């Protein structure tokens, strides 16, 4: 360490001075808190159909009751939880594949690189949503299976990002030294390259969560998940046929607002982190 | 890196894999095929129909004859509509092309010009607010904007129709018909535009800013070229390649957005058709649309690979694609 240039120095402070980061972080914190505190926030079971249908908001039902006699606020919290969980699972799995592929590609070069990057290009050219629709309509797998399938289709963007930065890392002296002292490929990738590219994973993770949440909302909006599974997209499609009734502001609007806040939070995080860590963009943002 | 022929081969192979998957998938369903497909479909089969279907499905000439049938546009028959899947797809296709193509062209051109102009006025108040505003807009999903536009313009203000692609059962002259189609197009198009414009704008601006400091622009200015020529012919040319690359990267996901927007406005394109097919568990139709649109997206990406080479001579010289 010592006098060496350390890009991470004072990073926390600089990040906290960035309005995009602060907004994104506090929005996501707020949404996570909503999910975590949901048992205390809403006493109703989101699947309980025992209330008076179309009841307007009241002290008991903060956002009223939907056409099926279910408490909308409880549904909203359960939907937010499922949508967010889908996003986090997909992003984690996709990022894990992306890191492995990106690093392996950059380290081994040659045929490995060629094959992996070619597969990545082709996966980018295939609409993931179509594969998911096909699987979901034929087999009706659980949401987790779909999340993993989406992750296995969506890793190329992060693999490319990580590969491009790892290529530069590969020729640095300390890596050569580790190699010289007999470090195996697995050791160098795992011990040196993987930790050093850490900031990139944050960028990739934030943008993957954003993509996966959007995907989950779209798929559930189209009715591809189990109809009893609560989800923000599903709520929107349930409420949409009643948009001309007075119920729109407490039934249709809340899931839209929550979904937008969720996607916005991760967009802001991705934008802000990208600005700090992606050297190609640094020049573009410096002003 | 692969040559152009290598690309073509890789894409063809991928297309074959997708067709094969679509051929094999129904066979992997648990139990008997006909029962599995119809078990919870909204369609009840008569005894004769079931026998006919069994006969048709048992004539399995293998993958080769499946491919031939695809090429002959024999994509099977929809359960719910009882018409060939290919007819349904070809009827819906022009609407989707109009909506997605129009939105994409507008979003790209407007994003390009606005991004270049914003970068040129770097540091000004307009530039700062527009970058901020576009970043915020990037966080708003199509579902959100679509529903809000529907509520405001179709329901509360009543200016524009809430759904469909054209007014049915009316006798319009050509001009009236065109206006009618445009009126129906306005809201879904605006939704997609709001979703796709910000990304194009931000990318065009960021790429342009990277170019601005370079010395070839000083040379161009020193030659006495008019500013507009320096800005577009010299500087902004470098923005085209990242924008085309981004389109290639984003296209597969843009399909998702278009699907949702068509559904919200019940626009008579492939998205709405697919939505209805999902609702009725019309498996042959789902399969047909999925296969068709995946192949179309693959094809467009293949075309893009050659466009990169035209946009950037460096790519062409080395026979590389980025």
PDB file of N, CA and C in Angstrom, chain A residues 21-33 260-262 264-266 268:
ATOM      1  N   UNK A  21     -26.197   8.634  -5.649  1.00  0.00           N
ATOM      2  CA  UNK A  21     -25.941   7.494  -4.784  1.00  0.00           C
ATOM      3  C   UNK A  21     -26.812   7.578  -3.532  1.00  0.00           C
ATOM      4  N   UNK A  22     -26.861   8.767  -2.952  1.00  0.00           N
ATOM      5  CA  UNK A  22     -27.627   8.928  -1.708  1.00  0.00           C
ATOM      6  C   UNK A  22     -29.107   8.628  -1.955  1.00  0.00           C
ATOM      7  N   UNK A  23     -29.641   9.172  -3.061  1.00  0.00           N
ATOM      8  CA  UNK A  23     -31.053   8.909  -3.358  1.00  0.00           C
ATOM      9  C   UNK A  23     -31.292   7.426  -3.586  1.00  0.00           C
ATOM     10  N   UNK A  24     -30.445   6.821  -4.411  1.00  0.00           N
ATOM     11  CA  UNK A  24     -30.618   5.403  -4.717  1.00  0.00           C
ATOM     12  C   UNK A  24     -30.512   4.555  -3.465  1.00  0.00           C
ATOM     13  N   UNK A  25     -29.499   4.850  -2.641  1.00  0.00           N
ATOM     14  CA  UNK A  25     -29.294   4.039  -1.443  1.00  0.00           C
ATOM     15  C   UNK A  25     -30.453   4.220  -0.478  1.00  0.00           C
ATOM     16  N   UNK A  26     -30.912   5.468  -0.294  1.00  0.00           N
ATOM     17  CA  UNK A  26     -31.989   5.620   0.691  1.00  0.00           C
ATOM     18  C   UNK A  26     -33.300   5.039   0.177  1.00  0.00           C
ATOM     19  N   UNK A  27     -33.531   5.151  -1.142  1.00  0.00           N
ATOM     20  CA  UNK A  27     -34.734   4.520  -1.702  1.00  0.00           C
ATOM     21  C   UNK A  27     -34.704   3.009  -1.481  1.00  0.00           C
ATOM     22  N   UNK A  28     -33.563   2.386  -1.779  1.00  0.00           N
ATOM     23  CA  UNK A  28     -33.539   0.927  -1.629  1.00  0.00           C
ATOM     24  C   UNK A  28     -33.627   0.539  -0.160  1.00  0.00           C
ATOM     25  N   UNK A  29     -33.023   1.356   0.704  1.00  0.00           N
ATOM     26  CA  UNK A  29     -33.129   1.073   2.140  1.00  0.00           C
ATOM     27  C   UNK A  29     -34.588   1.135   2.583  1.00  0.00           C
ATOM     28  N   UNK A  30     -35.290   2.173   2.098  1.00  0.00           N
ATOM     29  CA  UNK A  30     -36.699   2.336   2.437  1.00  0.00           C
ATOM     30  C   UNK A  30     -37.513   1.126   1.982  1.00  0.00           C
ATOM     31  N   UNK A  31     -37.257   0.662   0.758  1.00  0.00           N
ATOM     32  CA  UNK A  31     -38.033  -0.462   0.226  1.00  0.00           C
ATOM     33  C   UNK A  31     -37.709  -1.745   0.973  1.00  0.00           C
ATOM     34  N   UNK A  32     -36.418  -1.948   1.289  1.00  0.00           N
ATOM     35  CA  UNK A  32     -36.038  -3.147   2.046  1.00  0.00           C
ATOM     36  C   UNK A  32     -36.692  -3.111   3.424  1.00  0.00           C
ATOM     37  N   UNK A  33     -36.705  -1.923   4.038  1.00  0.00           N
ATOM     38  CA  UNK A  33     -37.356  -1.794   5.358  1.00  0.00           C
ATOM     39  C   UNK A  33     -38.839  -2.140   5.257  1.00  0.00           C
ATOM     40  N   UNK A 260     -41.841   1.559  -9.765  1.00  0.00           N
ATOM     41  CA  UNK A 260     -41.003   2.632 -10.288  1.00  0.00           C
ATOM     42  C   UNK A 260     -39.912   3.000  -9.284  1.00  0.00           C
ATOM     43  N   UNK A 261     -40.274   3.110  -8.015  1.00  0.00           N
ATOM     44  CA  UNK A 261     -39.269   3.442  -7.005  1.00  0.00           C
ATOM     45  C   UNK A 261     -38.188   2.371  -6.955  1.00  0.00           C
ATOM     46  N   UNK A 262     -38.611   1.114  -7.051  1.00  0.00           N
ATOM     47  CA  UNK A 262     -37.663   0.005  -6.983  1.00  0.00           C
ATOM     48  C   UNK A 262     -36.676   0.081  -8.144  1.00  0.00           C
ATOM     49  N   UNK A 264     -36.060   2.666 -10.039  1.00  0.00           N
ATOM     50  CA  UNK A 264     -35.314   3.912  -9.933  1.00  0.00           C
ATOM     51  C   UNK A 264     -34.147   3.771  -8.962  1.00  0.00           C
ATOM     52  N   UNK A 265     -34.409   3.153  -7.814  1.00  0.00           N
ATOM     53  CA  UNK A 265     -33.363   3.014  -6.799  1.00  0.00           C
ATOM     54  C   UNK A 265     -32.139   2.332  -7.395  1.00  0.00           C
ATOM     55  N   UNK A 266     -32.360   1.226  -8.097  1.00  0.00           N
ATOM     56  CA  UNK A 266     -31.215   0.490  -8.622  1.00  0.00           C
ATOM     57  C   UNK A 266     -30.612   1.181  -9.839  1.00  0.00           C
ATOM     58  N   UNK A 268     -30.343   4.474 -10.108  1.00  0.00           N
ATOM     59  CA  UNK A 268     -29.489   5.523  -9.550  1.00  0.00           C
ATOM     60  C   UNK A 268     -28.205   4.926  -8.996  1.00  0.00           C
TER      61      UNK A 268
END
